[in-house]
GROMACS .gro file of C-alpha atoms in nm:
model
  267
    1UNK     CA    1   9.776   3.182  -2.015
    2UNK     CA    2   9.982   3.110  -1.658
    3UNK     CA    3   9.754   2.926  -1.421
    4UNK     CA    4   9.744   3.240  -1.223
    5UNK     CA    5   9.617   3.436  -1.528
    6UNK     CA    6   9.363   3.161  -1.556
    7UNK     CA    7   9.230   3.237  -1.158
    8UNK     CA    8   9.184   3.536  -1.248
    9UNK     CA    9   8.977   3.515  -1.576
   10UNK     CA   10   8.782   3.200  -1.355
   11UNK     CA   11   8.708   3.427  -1.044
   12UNK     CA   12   8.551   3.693  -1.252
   13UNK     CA   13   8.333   3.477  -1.411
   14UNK     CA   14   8.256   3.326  -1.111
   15UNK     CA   15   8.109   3.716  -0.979
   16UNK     CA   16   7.986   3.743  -1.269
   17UNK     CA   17   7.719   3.496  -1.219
   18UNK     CA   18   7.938   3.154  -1.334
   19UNK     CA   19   7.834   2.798  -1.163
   20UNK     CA   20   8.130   2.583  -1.276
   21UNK     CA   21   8.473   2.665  -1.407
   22UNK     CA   22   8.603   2.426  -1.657
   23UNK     CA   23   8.991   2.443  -1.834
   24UNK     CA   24   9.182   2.322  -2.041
   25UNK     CA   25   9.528   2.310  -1.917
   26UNK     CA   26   9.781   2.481  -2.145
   27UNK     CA   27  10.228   2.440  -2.154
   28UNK     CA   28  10.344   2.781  -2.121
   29UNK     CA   29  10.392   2.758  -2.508
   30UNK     CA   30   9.998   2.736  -2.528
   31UNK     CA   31   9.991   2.322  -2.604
   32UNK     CA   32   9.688   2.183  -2.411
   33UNK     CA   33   9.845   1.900  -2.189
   34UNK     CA   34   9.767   1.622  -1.904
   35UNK     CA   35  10.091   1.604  -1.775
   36UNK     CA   36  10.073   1.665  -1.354
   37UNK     CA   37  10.334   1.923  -1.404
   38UNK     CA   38  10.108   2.126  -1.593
   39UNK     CA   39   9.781   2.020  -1.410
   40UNK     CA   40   9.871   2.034  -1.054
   41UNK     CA   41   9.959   2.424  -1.043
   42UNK     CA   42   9.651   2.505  -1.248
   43UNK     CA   43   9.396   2.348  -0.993
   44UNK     CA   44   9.634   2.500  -0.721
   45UNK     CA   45   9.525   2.851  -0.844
   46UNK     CA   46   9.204   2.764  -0.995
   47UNK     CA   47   9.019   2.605  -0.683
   48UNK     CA   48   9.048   2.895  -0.427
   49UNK     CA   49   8.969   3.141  -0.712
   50UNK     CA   50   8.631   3.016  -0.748
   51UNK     CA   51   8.551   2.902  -0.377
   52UNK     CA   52   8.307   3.190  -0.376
   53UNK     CA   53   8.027   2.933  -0.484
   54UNK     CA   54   8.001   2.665  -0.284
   55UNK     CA   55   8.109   2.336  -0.444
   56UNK     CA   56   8.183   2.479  -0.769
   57UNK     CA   57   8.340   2.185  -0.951
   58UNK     CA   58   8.695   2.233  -1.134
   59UNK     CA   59   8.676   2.033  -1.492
   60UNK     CA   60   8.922   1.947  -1.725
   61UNK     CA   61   8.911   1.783  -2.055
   62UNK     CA   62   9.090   1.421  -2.195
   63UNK     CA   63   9.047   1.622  -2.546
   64UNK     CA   64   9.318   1.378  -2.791
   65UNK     CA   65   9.546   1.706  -2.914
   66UNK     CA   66   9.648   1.685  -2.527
   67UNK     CA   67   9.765   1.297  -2.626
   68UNK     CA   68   9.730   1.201  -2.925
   69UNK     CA   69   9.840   0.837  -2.820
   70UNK     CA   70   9.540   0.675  -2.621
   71UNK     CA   71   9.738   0.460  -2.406
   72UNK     CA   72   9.991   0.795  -2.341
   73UNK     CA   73   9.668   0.980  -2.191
   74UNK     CA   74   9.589   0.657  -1.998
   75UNK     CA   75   9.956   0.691  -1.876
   76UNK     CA   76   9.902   1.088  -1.804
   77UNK     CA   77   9.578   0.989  -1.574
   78UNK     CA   78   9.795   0.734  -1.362
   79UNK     CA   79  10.052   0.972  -1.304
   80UNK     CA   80   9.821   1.271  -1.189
   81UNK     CA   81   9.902   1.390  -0.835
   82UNK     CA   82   9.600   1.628  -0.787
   83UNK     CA   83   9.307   1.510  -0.890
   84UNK     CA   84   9.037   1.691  -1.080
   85UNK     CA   85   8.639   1.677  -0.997
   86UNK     CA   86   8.539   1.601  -1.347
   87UNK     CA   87   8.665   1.497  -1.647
   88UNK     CA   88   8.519   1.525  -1.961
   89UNK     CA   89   8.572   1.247  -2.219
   90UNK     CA   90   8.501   1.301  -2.604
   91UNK     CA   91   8.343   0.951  -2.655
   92UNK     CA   92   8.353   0.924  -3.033
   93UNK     CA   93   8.775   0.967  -2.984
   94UNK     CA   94   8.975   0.656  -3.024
   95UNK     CA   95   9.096   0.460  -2.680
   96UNK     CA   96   8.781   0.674  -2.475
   97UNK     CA   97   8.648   0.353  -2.315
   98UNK     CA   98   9.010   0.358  -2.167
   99UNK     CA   99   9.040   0.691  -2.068
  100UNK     CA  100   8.705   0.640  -1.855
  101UNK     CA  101   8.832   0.311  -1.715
  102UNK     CA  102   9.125   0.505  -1.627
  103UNK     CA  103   8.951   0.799  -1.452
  104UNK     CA  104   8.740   0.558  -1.272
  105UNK     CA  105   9.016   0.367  -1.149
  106UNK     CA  106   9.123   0.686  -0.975
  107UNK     CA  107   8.782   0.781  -0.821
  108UNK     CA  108   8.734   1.078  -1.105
  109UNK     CA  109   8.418   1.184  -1.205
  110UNK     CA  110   8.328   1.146  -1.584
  111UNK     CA  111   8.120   1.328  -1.823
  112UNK     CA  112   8.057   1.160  -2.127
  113UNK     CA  113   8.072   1.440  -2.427
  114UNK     CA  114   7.868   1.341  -2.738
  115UNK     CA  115   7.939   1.521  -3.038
  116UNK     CA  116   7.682   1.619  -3.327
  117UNK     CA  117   7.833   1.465  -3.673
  118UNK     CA  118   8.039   1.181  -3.491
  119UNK     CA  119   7.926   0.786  -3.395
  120UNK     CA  120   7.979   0.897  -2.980
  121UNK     CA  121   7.624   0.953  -2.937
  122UNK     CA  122   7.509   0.610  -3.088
  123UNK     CA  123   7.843   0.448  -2.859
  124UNK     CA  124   7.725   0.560  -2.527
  125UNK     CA  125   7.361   0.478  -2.603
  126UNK     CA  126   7.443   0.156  -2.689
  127UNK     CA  127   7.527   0.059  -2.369
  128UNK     CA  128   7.493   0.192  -1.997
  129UNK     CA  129   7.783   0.393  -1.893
  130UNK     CA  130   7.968   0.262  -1.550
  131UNK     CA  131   7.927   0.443  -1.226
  132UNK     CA  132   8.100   0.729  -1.254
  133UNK     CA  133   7.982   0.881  -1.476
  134UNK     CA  134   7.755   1.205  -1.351
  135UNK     CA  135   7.631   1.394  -1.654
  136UNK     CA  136   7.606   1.388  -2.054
  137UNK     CA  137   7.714   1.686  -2.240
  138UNK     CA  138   7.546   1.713  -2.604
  139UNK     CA  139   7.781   1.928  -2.821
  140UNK     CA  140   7.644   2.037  -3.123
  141UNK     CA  141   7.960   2.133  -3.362
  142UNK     CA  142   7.969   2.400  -3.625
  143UNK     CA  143   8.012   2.089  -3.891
  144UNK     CA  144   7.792   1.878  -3.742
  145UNK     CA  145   7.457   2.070  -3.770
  146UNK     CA  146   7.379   2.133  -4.115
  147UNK     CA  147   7.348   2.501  -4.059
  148UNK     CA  148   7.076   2.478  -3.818
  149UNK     CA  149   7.236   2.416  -3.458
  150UNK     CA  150   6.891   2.418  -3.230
  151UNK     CA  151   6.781   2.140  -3.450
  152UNK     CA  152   7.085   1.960  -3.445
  153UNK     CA  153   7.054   1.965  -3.061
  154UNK     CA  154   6.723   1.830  -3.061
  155UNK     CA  155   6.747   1.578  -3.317
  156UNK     CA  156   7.047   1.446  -3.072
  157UNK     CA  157   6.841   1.452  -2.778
  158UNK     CA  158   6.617   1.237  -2.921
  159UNK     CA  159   6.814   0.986  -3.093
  160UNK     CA  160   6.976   0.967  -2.739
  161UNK     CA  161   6.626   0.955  -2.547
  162UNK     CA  162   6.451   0.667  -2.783
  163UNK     CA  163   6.718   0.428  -2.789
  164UNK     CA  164   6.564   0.092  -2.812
  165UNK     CA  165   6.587  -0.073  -2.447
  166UNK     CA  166   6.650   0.228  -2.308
  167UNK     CA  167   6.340   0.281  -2.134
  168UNK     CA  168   6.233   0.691  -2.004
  169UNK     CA  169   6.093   0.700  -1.723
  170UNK     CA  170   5.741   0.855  -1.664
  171UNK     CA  171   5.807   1.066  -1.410
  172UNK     CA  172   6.181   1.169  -1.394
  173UNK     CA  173   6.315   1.351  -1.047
  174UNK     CA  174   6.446   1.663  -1.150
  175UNK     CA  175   6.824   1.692  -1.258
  176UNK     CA  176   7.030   1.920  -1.041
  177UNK     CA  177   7.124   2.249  -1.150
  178UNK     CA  178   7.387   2.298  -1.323
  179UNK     CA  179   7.601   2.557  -1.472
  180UNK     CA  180   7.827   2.602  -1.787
  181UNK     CA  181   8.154   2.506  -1.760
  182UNK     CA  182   8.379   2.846  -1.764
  183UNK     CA  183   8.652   2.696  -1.998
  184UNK     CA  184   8.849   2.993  -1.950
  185UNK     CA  185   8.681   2.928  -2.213
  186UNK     CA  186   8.315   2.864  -2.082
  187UNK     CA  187   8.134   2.996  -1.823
  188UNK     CA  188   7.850   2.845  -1.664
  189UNK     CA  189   7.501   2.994  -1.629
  190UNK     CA  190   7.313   2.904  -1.366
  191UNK     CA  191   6.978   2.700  -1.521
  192UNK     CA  192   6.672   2.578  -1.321
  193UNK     CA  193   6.727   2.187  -1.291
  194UNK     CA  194   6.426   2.033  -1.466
  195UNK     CA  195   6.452   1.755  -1.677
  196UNK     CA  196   6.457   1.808  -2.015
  197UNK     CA  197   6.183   1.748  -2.207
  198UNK     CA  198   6.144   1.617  -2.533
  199UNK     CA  199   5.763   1.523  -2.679
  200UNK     CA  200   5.657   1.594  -2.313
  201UNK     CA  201   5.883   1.286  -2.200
  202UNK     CA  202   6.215   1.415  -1.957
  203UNK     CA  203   6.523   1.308  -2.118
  204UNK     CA  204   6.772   1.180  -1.860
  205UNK     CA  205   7.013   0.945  -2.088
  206UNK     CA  206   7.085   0.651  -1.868
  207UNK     CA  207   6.935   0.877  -1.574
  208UNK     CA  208   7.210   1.109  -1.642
  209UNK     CA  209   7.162   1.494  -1.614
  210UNK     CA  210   7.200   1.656  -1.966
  211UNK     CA  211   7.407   1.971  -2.061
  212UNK     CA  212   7.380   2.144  -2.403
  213UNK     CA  213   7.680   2.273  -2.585
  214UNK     CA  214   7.681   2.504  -2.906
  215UNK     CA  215   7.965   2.679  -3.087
  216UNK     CA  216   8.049   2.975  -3.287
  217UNK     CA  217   7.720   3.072  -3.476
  218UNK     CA  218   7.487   2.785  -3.216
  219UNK     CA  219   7.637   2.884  -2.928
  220UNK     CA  220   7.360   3.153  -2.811
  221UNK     CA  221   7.073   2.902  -3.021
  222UNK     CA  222   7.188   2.585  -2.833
  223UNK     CA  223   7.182   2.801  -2.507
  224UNK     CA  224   6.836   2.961  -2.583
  225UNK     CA  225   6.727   2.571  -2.633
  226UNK     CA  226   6.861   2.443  -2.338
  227UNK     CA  227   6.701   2.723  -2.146
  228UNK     CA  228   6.376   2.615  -2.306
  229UNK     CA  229   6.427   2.282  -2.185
  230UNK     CA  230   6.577   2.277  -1.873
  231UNK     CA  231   6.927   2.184  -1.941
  232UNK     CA  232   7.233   2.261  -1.815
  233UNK     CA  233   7.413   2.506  -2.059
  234UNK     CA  234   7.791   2.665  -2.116
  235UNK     CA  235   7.937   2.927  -2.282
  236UNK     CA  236   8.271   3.076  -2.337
  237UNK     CA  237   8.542   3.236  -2.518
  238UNK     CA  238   8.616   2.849  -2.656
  239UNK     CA  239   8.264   2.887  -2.773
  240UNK     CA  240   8.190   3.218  -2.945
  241UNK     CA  241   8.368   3.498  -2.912
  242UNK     CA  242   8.044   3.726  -3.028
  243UNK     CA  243   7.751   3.868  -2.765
  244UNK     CA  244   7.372   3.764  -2.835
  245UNK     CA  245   7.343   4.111  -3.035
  246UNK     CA  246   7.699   4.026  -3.265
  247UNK     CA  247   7.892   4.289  -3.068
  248UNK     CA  248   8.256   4.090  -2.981
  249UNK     CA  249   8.308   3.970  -2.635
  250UNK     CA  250   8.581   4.134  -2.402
  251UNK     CA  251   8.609   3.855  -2.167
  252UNK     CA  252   8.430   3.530  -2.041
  253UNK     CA  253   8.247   3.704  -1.750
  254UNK     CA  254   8.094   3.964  -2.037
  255UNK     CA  255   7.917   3.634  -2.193
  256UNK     CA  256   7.857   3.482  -1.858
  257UNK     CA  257   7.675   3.831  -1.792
  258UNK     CA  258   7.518   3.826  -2.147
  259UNK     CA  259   7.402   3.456  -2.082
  260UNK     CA  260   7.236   3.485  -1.758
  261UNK     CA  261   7.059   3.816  -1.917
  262UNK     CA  262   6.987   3.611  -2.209
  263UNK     CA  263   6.790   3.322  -1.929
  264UNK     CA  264   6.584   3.593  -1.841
  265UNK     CA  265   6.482   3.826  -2.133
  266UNK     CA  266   6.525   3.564  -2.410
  267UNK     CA  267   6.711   3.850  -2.588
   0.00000   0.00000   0.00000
């Protein structure tokens, strides 16, 4: 898609009820890519496309099939000329501790993506992440949750929340809301910002907000969850391209309509 096709797929999620619009941009042969060249004009369009809520934060993704080489995507971050508001990094992907350092370096925001059925969750609990580094997103992978995604998700949760030395506190200020990154692909829905709670304690992993994350057939269970908890949640066309009732999906805003529906009703 051309970064102008992009604004517009962004800006009708965005009326359609969408808190955050995340991308991945794509060469116009459909490669996902850092370079600036291929950035720069896709925030250009992006941002004023989805001014309509206030602050609504642009994300992009380090994801390795952009740069396969860890020091190239290092490389790619240096050279940026626009910055982005967030970046997420796949911790469990080789060279992610200098990706972050990277990011940091340039004053990026950094959200630390732990994937079900890899060792990222058990390297970012293992030690305190640097300033920087606003929110955790849990993403529970069709191969990583032994056919049952909502317990995938929570089993994560908790491995994340009981780390030894890791201490939760008692009484947790609530997270801010947040909404699911429209990846013209993934659209966020607005969700109440409460800690989440596991066993009545409220999981903030290094005092970091939380976001849950299915895909394909745990998209809509991971979302019901993190409505249950509290979490921040996303969906998208990267996600599933199926409605709660199995009917396909026509666009992003359709499951950014669905989703908010699916807050209220439980479907």
């Amino acid at each position: 898609m051309s970064p102008e096709s992009l604004a517009e797929s962004a800006a009708r999620a965005v009326a359609a009820g969408a808190g955050e619009v995340r991308v991945h941009p794509r060469t116009p042969c459909g490669r996902t890519s850092l370079s600036p060249r291929v950035l720069t004009p896709v925030l250009a369009e992006l941002r004023p496309a989805v001014s309509a809520v206030a602050g609504a934060p642009v994300p992009v993704t380090t994801v390795a099939s952009a740069e396969p080489e860890p020091g190239r995507r290092v490389e790619r971050i240096r050279s940026w000329t626009v910055l982005p508001d967030l970046v997420s990094v796949d911790w469990h992907e080789p060279g992610a501790g200098a990706v972050v350092a990277a990011l940091l370096e340039r004053g990026v925001g950094v959200e630390a993506a732990l994937w079900s059925g890899t060792d990222g969750p058990e390297r970012f609990a293992g030690s305190p992440p640097a300033p920087g580094v606003r929110r955790v997103l849990v993403r529970v992978t069709a191969a990583g949750s032994d056919g049952d995604p909502e317990a995938a998700a929570r089993a994560l949760i908790a491995t994340l929340a009981v780390q030894p030395g890791l201490p939760v506190p008692a009484h947790a200020p609530p997270a801010p809301a947040h909404g699911l990154p429209v990846q013209v692909h993934g659209l966020p829905v607005q969700v109440h910002g409460l800690p989440v709670q596991v066993h009545g304690l409220p999981v903030q992993v290094h005092g970091l907000p939380v976001l849950l994350h299915g895909e394909e057939d745990g998209a809509w269970p991971v979302l019901r969850l993190a409505r249950r908890l509290g979490a921040g949640a996303r969906i998208g066309l990267e996600d599933t391209l199926l409605l709660p009732d199995g009917t396909p999906a026509r666009s992003n805003a359709e499951l950014v309509t669905a989703a908010l529906a699916y807050g209220r009703t439980g479907f």
